[in-house]
PDB file of C-alpha atoms in Angstrom:
ATOM      1  CA  MET A   1      48.231  39.361 -23.117  1.00 73.00           C
ATOM      2  CA  ILE A   2      44.904  40.177 -21.372  1.00 87.00           C
ATOM      3  CA  ALA A   3      44.597  36.434 -19.471  1.00 90.00           C
ATOM      4  CA  SER A   4      40.985  37.214 -18.051  1.00 94.00           C
ATOM      5  CA  VAL A   5      38.120  39.410 -17.607  1.00 95.00           C
ATOM      6  CA  ARG A   6      35.663  40.214 -15.269  1.00 95.00           C
ATOM      7  CA  GLY A   7      32.732  42.611 -15.587  1.00 95.00           C
ATOM      8  CA  THR A   8      29.193  43.224 -16.207  1.00 96.00           C
ATOM      9  CA  VAL A   9      27.779  41.397 -19.539  1.00 95.00           C
ATOM     10  CA  GLN A  10      26.111  44.239 -21.337  1.00 95.00           C
ATOM     11  CA  ALA A  11      25.010  42.294 -24.719  1.00 92.00           C
ATOM     12  CA  VAL A  12      25.054  38.653 -25.740  1.00 89.00           C
ATOM     13  CA  ARG A  13      24.795  38.309 -29.267  1.00 85.00           C
ATOM     14  CA  LEU A  14      25.080  34.905 -31.459  1.00 78.00           C
ATOM     15  CA  ASP A  15      29.165  34.722 -31.845  1.00 86.00           C
ATOM     16  CA  ALA A  16      30.022  37.350 -28.969  1.00 92.00           C
ATOM     17  CA  ALA A  17      29.215  39.229 -25.853  1.00 94.00           C
ATOM     18  CA  VAL A  18      29.964  42.700 -24.364  1.00 96.00           C
ATOM     19  CA  LEU A  19      31.605  43.140 -20.900  1.00 96.00           C
ATOM     20  CA  GLU A  20      31.677  46.450 -19.092  1.00 96.00           C
ATOM     21  CA  VAL A  21      34.937  46.562 -17.502  1.00 94.00           C
ATOM     22  CA  GLY A  22      36.010  49.866 -15.600  1.00 91.00           C
ATOM     23  CA  GLY A  23      33.486  51.498 -17.814  1.00 93.00           C
ATOM     24  CA  VAL A  24      34.936  50.272 -21.004  1.00 94.00           C
ATOM     25  CA  GLY A  25      32.932  48.197 -23.078  1.00 95.00           C
ATOM     26  CA  LEU A  26      35.070  44.672 -24.317  1.00 95.00           C
ATOM     27  CA  LEU A  27      33.561  43.030 -27.290  1.00 96.00           C
ATOM     28  CA  VAL A  28      34.492  39.246 -26.747  1.00 96.00           C
ATOM     29  CA  GLN A  29      34.443  36.417 -29.635  1.00 95.00           C
ATOM     30  CA  ALA A  30      33.272  33.193 -27.757  1.00 94.00           C
ATOM     31  CA  THR A  31      31.349  29.958 -28.565  1.00 89.00           C
ATOM     32  CA  PRO A  32      27.690  29.471 -28.521  1.00 83.00           C
ATOM     33  CA  ALA A  33      28.284  27.177 -25.310  1.00 83.00           C
ATOM     34  CA  THR A  34      30.201  29.744 -23.413  1.00 89.00           C
ATOM     35  CA  LEU A  35      27.456  32.350 -24.381  1.00 88.00           C
ATOM     36  CA  ALA A  36      24.418  30.812 -23.365  1.00 82.00           C
ATOM     37  CA  GLY A  37      25.753  30.835 -19.962  1.00 84.00           C
ATOM     38  CA  LEU A  38      25.834  34.695 -19.863  1.00 88.00           C
ATOM     39  CA  ARG A  39      23.147  36.594 -18.768  1.00 89.00           C
ATOM     40  CA  VAL A  40      22.700  40.640 -19.441  1.00 91.00           C
ATOM     41  CA  GLY A  41      23.046  42.591 -16.257  1.00 93.00           C
ATOM     42  CA  SER A  42      25.029  40.003 -14.398  1.00 92.00           C
ATOM     43  CA  GLU A  43      28.684  39.785 -13.491  1.00 95.00           C
ATOM     44  CA  ALA A  44      30.857  37.175 -15.727  1.00 95.00           C
ATOM     45  CA  VAL A  45      34.388  35.984 -15.442  1.00 95.00           C
ATOM     46  CA  LEU A  46      36.191  34.523 -18.689  1.00 96.00           C
ATOM     47  CA  ALA A  47      39.276  33.286 -19.491  1.00 96.00           C
ATOM     48  CA  THR A  48      40.840  34.956 -22.410  1.00 96.00           C
ATOM     49  CA  SER A  49      42.828  35.362 -25.265  1.00 96.00           C
ATOM     50  CA  MET A  50      44.023  38.031 -27.314  1.00 94.00           C
ATOM     51  CA  VAL A  51      44.672  37.927 -31.082  1.00 93.00           C
ATOM     52  CA  VAL A  52      46.532  40.714 -32.708  1.00 91.00           C
ATOM     53  CA  ARG A  53      46.411  41.388 -36.225  1.00 88.00           C
ATOM     54  CA  GLU A  54      48.025  44.455 -38.145  1.00 85.00           C
ATOM     55  CA  ASP A  55      44.465  45.804 -38.566  1.00 86.00           C
ATOM     56  CA  SER A  56      42.792  44.383 -35.290  1.00 86.00           C
ATOM     57  CA  LEU A  57      42.694  43.442 -32.133  1.00 91.00           C
ATOM     58  CA  THR A  58      40.560  40.669 -31.248  1.00 94.00           C
ATOM     59  CA  LEU A  59      39.537  39.180 -27.574  1.00 96.00           C
ATOM     60  CA  TYR A  60      38.565  35.641 -27.128  1.00 97.00           C
ATOM     61  CA  GLY A  61      36.648  34.565 -24.397  1.00 96.00           C
ATOM     62  CA  PHE A  62      36.175  31.163 -22.906  1.00 96.00           C
ATOM     63  CA  ALA A  63      34.318  29.360 -19.777  1.00 91.00           C
ATOM     64  CA  ASP A  64      37.750  28.372 -18.236  1.00 93.00           C
ATOM     65  CA  ALA A  65      41.553  28.232 -18.898  1.00 94.00           C
ATOM     66  CA  ASP A  66      41.684  24.440 -20.100  1.00 94.00           C
ATOM     67  CA  GLU A  67      39.250  25.923 -23.222  1.00 94.00           C
ATOM     68  CA  ARG A  68      41.769  28.817 -23.595  1.00 95.00           C
ATOM     69  CA  GLU A  69      44.695  26.769 -23.630  1.00 95.00           C
ATOM     70  CA  VAL A  70      43.331  24.234 -26.012  1.00 95.00           C
ATOM     71  CA  PHE A  71      42.259  27.233 -28.365  1.00 96.00           C
ATOM     72  CA  GLU A  72      45.855  28.565 -28.072  1.00 96.00           C
ATOM     73  CA  VAL A  73      47.341  25.096 -28.888  1.00 96.00           C
ATOM     74  CA  VAL A  74      45.294  23.970 -32.060  1.00 96.00           C
ATOM     75  CA  GLN A  75      46.104  27.485 -33.467  1.00 95.00           C
ATOM     76  CA  THR A  76      49.893  25.608 -33.834  1.00 94.00           C
ATOM     77  CA  VAL A  77      48.563  23.722 -36.608  1.00 95.00           C
ATOM     78  CA  SER A  78      49.320  25.022 -39.983  1.00 92.00           C
ATOM     79  CA  GLY A  79      45.636  26.445 -41.354  1.00 92.00           C
ATOM     80  CA  VAL A  80      44.350  26.788 -38.340  1.00 94.00           C
ATOM     81  CA  GLY A  81      43.566  30.584 -36.975  1.00 94.00           C
ATOM     82  CA  PRO A  82      41.313  31.828 -34.257  1.00 94.00           C
ATOM     83  CA  ARG A  83      38.158  31.786 -36.160  1.00 91.00           C
ATOM     84  CA  LEU A  84      38.463  28.071 -37.016  1.00 93.00           C
ATOM     85  CA  ALA A  85      39.852  27.085 -33.762  1.00 95.00           C
ATOM     86  CA  LEU A  86      36.938  28.357 -32.155  1.00 93.00           C
ATOM     87  CA  ALA A  87      34.713  26.509 -34.404  1.00 91.00           C
ATOM     88  CA  MET A  88      36.804  23.611 -32.806  1.00 93.00           C
ATOM     89  CA  LEU A  89      35.411  24.161 -29.373  1.00 92.00           C
ATOM     90  CA  ALA A  90      31.869  25.051 -30.652  1.00 88.00           C
ATOM     91  CA  VAL A  91      31.581  21.596 -31.947  1.00 86.00           C
ATOM     92  CA  HIS A  92      33.607  19.734 -29.318  1.00 89.00           C
ATOM     93  CA  THR A  93      34.597  20.241 -25.560  1.00 90.00           C
ATOM     94  CA  PRO A  94      38.272  20.065 -24.893  1.00 92.00           C
ATOM     95  CA  ASP A  95      38.100  16.634 -23.979  1.00 91.00           C
ATOM     96  CA  GLY A  96      36.329  16.014 -26.786  1.00 91.00           C
ATOM     97  CA  LEU A  97      39.234  17.150 -29.018  1.00 93.00           C
ATOM     98  CA  ARG A  98      41.867  15.419 -27.232  1.00 93.00           C
ATOM     99  CA  ARG A  99      39.976  12.144 -27.552  1.00 92.00           C
ATOM    100  CA  ALA A 100      39.335  13.055 -31.376  1.00 92.00           C
ATOM    101  CA  VAL A 101      43.143  13.552 -31.767  1.00 94.00           C
ATOM    102  CA  ALA A 102      44.157  10.743 -29.497  1.00 92.00           C
ATOM    103  CA  ALA A 103      42.041   8.053 -31.337  1.00 92.00           C
ATOM    104  CA  GLU A 104      42.773   9.754 -34.649  1.00 93.00           C
ATOM    105  CA  ASP A 105      39.250  10.156 -35.253  1.00 94.00           C
ATOM    106  CA  LEU A 106      39.161  11.761 -38.391  1.00 94.00           C
ATOM    107  CA  ALA A 107      35.179  11.917 -38.517  1.00 92.00           C
ATOM    108  CA  ALA A 108      34.946  13.757 -35.427  1.00 91.00           C
ATOM    109  CA  LEU A 109      37.509  16.479 -36.710  1.00 93.00           C
ATOM    110  CA  LYS A 110      35.524  16.848 -39.818  1.00 92.00           C
ATOM    111  CA  ARG A 111      32.140  17.481 -37.635  1.00 87.00           C
ATOM    112  CA  VAL A 112      34.020  21.222 -37.590  1.00 89.00           C
ATOM    113  CA  PRO A 113      32.964  23.355 -40.344  1.00 85.00           C
ATOM    114  CA  GLY A 114      35.896  24.481 -42.240  1.00 87.00           C
ATOM    115  CA  ILE A 115      37.911  20.848 -41.693  1.00 92.00           C
ATOM    116  CA  GLY A 116      38.127  18.486 -44.509  1.00 93.00           C
ATOM    117  CA  HIS A 117      40.045  15.235 -44.632  1.00 94.00           C
ATOM    118  CA  LYS A 118      43.359  16.268 -45.198  1.00 94.00           C
ATOM    119  CA  GLY A 119      42.899  18.947 -42.437  1.00 94.00           C
ATOM    120  CA  ALA A 120      42.080  16.294 -39.921  1.00 95.00           C
ATOM    121  CA  GLN A 121      44.831  14.634 -40.770  1.00 95.00           C
ATOM    122  CA  ARG A 122      47.213  17.354 -40.331  1.00 95.00           C
ATOM    123  CA  ILE A 123      45.480  18.127 -36.774  1.00 95.00           C
ATOM    124  CA  VAL A 124      46.009  14.768 -35.546  1.00 95.00           C
ATOM    125  CA  LEU A 125      49.725  14.704 -36.875  1.00 93.00           C
ATOM    126  CA  GLU A 126      50.834  18.012 -35.600  1.00 94.00           C
ATOM    127  CA  LEU A 127      49.071  17.739 -32.247  1.00 93.00           C
ATOM    128  CA  ALA A 128      49.790  14.317 -30.773  1.00 86.00           C
ATOM    129  CA  ASP A 129      50.570  14.358 -27.380  1.00 84.00           C
ATOM    130  CA  ARG A 130      50.307  18.169 -27.320  1.00 88.00           C
ATOM    131  CA  LEU A 131      46.756  18.534 -25.998  1.00 87.00           C
ATOM    132  CA  GLY A 132      47.354  16.433 -22.625  1.00 81.00           C
ATOM    133  CA  ALA A 133      45.399  13.589 -21.488  1.00 77.00           C
ATOM    134  CA  PRO A 134      41.499  13.494 -22.030  1.00 77.00           C
ATOM    135  CA  ALA A 135      39.489  13.040 -18.727  1.00 71.00           C
ATOM    136  CA  PRO A 136      39.023   9.421 -18.002  1.00 66.00           C
ATOM    137  CA  ALA A 137      35.975   7.496 -19.936  1.00 56.00           C
ATOM    138  CA  GLY A 138      32.262   8.203 -18.405  1.00 51.00           C
ATOM    139  CA  VAL A 139      32.867  11.896 -17.477  1.00 49.00           C
ATOM    140  CA  PRO A 140      30.396  13.353 -19.211  1.00 48.00           C
ATOM    141  CA  ASP A 141      31.455  16.226 -22.197  1.00 51.00           C
ATOM    142  CA  GLY A 142      28.671  18.775 -21.259  1.00 47.00           C
ATOM    143  CA  PRO A 143      25.554  19.095 -19.619  1.00 41.00           C
ATOM    144  CA  PRO A 144      22.362  16.717 -20.528  1.00 40.00           C
ATOM    145  CA  VAL A 145      19.867  17.884 -22.898  1.00 36.00           C
ATOM    146  CA  PRO A 146      16.692  19.334 -21.468  1.00 39.00           C
ATOM    147  CA  ALA A 147      13.654  20.975 -22.294  1.00 38.00           C
ATOM    148  CA  GLY A 148      13.366  24.899 -22.372  1.00 40.00           C
ATOM    149  CA  ASP A 149      12.904  27.951 -24.545  1.00 44.00           C
ATOM    150  CA  GLN A 150      15.433  29.282 -26.562  1.00 62.00           C
ATOM    151  CA  ARG A 151      15.034  26.919 -29.884  1.00 69.00           C
ATOM    152  CA  GLY A 152      15.553  29.550 -32.581  1.00 71.00           C
ATOM    153  CA  GLN A 153      18.868  30.801 -30.466  1.00 69.00           C
ATOM    154  CA  VAL A 154      20.393  27.187 -30.954  1.00 75.00           C
ATOM    155  CA  VAL A 155      19.172  27.062 -34.769  1.00 77.00           C
ATOM    156  CA  ASP A 156      20.889  30.627 -35.676  1.00 71.00           C
ATOM    157  CA  ALA A 157      23.904  29.307 -33.848  1.00 73.00           C
ATOM    158  CA  LEU A 158      23.922  26.187 -36.097  1.00 75.00           C
ATOM    159  CA  VAL A 159      23.556  28.645 -39.187  1.00 73.00           C
ATOM    160  CA  GLY A 160      26.405  30.840 -37.903  1.00 67.00           C
ATOM    161  CA  LEU A 161      28.479  27.524 -37.615  1.00 68.00           C
ATOM    162  CA  GLY A 162      27.782  27.062 -41.287  1.00 69.00           C
ATOM    163  CA  TRP A 163      24.613  24.681 -41.501  1.00 74.00           C
ATOM    164  CA  ASN A 164      21.515  25.837 -43.703  1.00 78.00           C
ATOM    165  CA  VAL A 165      18.313  26.471 -41.914  1.00 77.00           C
ATOM    166  CA  ARG A 166      16.539  23.217 -42.674  1.00 81.00           C
ATOM    167  CA  ALA A 167      19.334  21.048 -41.502  1.00 83.00           C
ATOM    168  CA  ALA A 168      19.647  22.951 -38.306  1.00 79.00           C
ATOM    169  CA  GLU A 169      16.073  22.942 -37.628  1.00 80.00           C
ATOM    170  CA  ASP A 170      15.880  19.272 -38.406  1.00 83.00           C
ATOM    171  CA  ALA A 171      18.762  18.637 -36.156  1.00 81.00           C
ATOM    172  CA  VAL A 172      17.280  20.724 -32.974  1.00 80.00           C
ATOM    173  CA  ALA A 173      13.919  18.712 -33.525  1.00 80.00           C
ATOM    174  CA  GLY A 174      15.610  15.410 -33.527  1.00 81.00           C
ATOM    175  CA  VAL A 175      17.550  15.518 -30.622  1.00 78.00           C
ATOM    176  CA  LEU A 176      14.330  16.785 -28.419  1.00 75.00           C
ATOM    177  CA  PRO A 177      12.197  13.999 -26.929  1.00 63.00           C
ATOM    178  CA  ASP A 178       9.033  15.927 -27.493  1.00 61.00           C
ATOM    179  CA  ALA A 179       8.262  17.977 -30.915  1.00 55.00           C
ATOM    180  CA  ALA A 180       6.706  20.576 -28.410  1.00 55.00           C
ATOM    181  CA  ALA A 181       9.489  20.657 -26.188  1.00 60.00           C
ATOM    182  CA  THR A 182      11.040  24.353 -25.737  1.00 58.00           C
ATOM    183  CA  ILE A 183      15.097  25.146 -24.701  1.00 61.00           C
ATOM    184  CA  GLY A 184      15.365  27.460 -21.748  1.00 59.00           C
ATOM    185  CA  PRO A 185      18.453  29.468 -21.400  1.00 56.00           C
ATOM    186  CA  ASP A 186      20.252  27.046 -19.382  1.00 53.00           C
ATOM    187  CA  ASP A 187      19.861  24.342 -21.535  1.00 64.00           C
ATOM    188  CA  VAL A 188      21.341  25.974 -25.023  1.00 66.00           C
ATOM    189  CA  ALA A 189      24.849  24.551 -24.646  1.00 66.00           C
ATOM    190  CA  GLY A 190      23.540  20.957 -24.315  1.00 71.00           C
ATOM    191  CA  VAL A 191      21.154  20.919 -27.012  1.00 76.00           C
ATOM    192  CA  LEU A 192      23.462  22.840 -29.111  1.00 76.00           C
ATOM    193  CA  ARG A 193      26.190  20.043 -28.508  1.00 75.00           C
ATOM    194  CA  ALA A 194      23.896  17.371 -28.913  1.00 79.00           C
ATOM    195  CA  ALA A 195      22.653  19.051 -32.572  1.00 79.00           C
ATOM    196  CA  LEU A 196      26.225  19.330 -33.633  1.00 78.00           C
ATOM    197  CA  ARG A 197      26.883  15.712 -33.023  1.00 77.00           C
ATOM    198  CA  ALA A 198      23.733  14.594 -34.892  1.00 78.00           C
ATOM    199  CA  LEU A 199      24.742  16.841 -37.835  1.00 77.00           C
ATOM    200  CA  GLY A 200      28.024  15.225 -37.880  1.00 69.00           C
ATOM    201  CA  GLY A 201      29.943  16.556 -40.917  1.00 48.00           C
ATOM    202  CA  GLY A 202      27.253  16.846 -43.621  1.00 45.00           C
ATOM    203  CA  ARG A 203      26.453  20.848 -44.042  1.00 48.00           C
ATOM    204  CA  GLY A 204      23.878  21.500 -46.747  1.00 40.00           C
TER     205      GLY A 204
END
């Protein structure tokens, strides 16, 4: 298995990045929050997990080894593949998932596009005691929500996760303190998480 990659960021898309490693461009699927931390032309290090199928080899990248471990563990649940596992980490941090499973918080799990009531119940049942303990209460899940310049990137990421444009735009507007505020490159992950919380489970 390819456990990690280090290389120069060649391109960043809504759902993936290209890292040049030893003269080879590797396409790495990742969450919007992970991608928001990458800069074209800069070096990046990602923890990775390779999913092998009969017709494809897909590399998934993560900000750290903990995200990768959670990504791999949640796929042991029947019906959860790599794309859904990645969507779970787009909506929740690893500790957010741990808390949802430990508290049997089905509503939190159903915020993930593609997870319904039965799927949430199955996740709680099959992952009990398998994700480890979350960080102590009071430790923040992600960065604060500031203002900046990439509003469209956040909206596009939400649309890519299954919400329509109007709902995505309303959610982003709702989490910013000022209607005229913009979102900077370093702020995308925080605003995205806040918007996902605001959207809850209602996709339109």
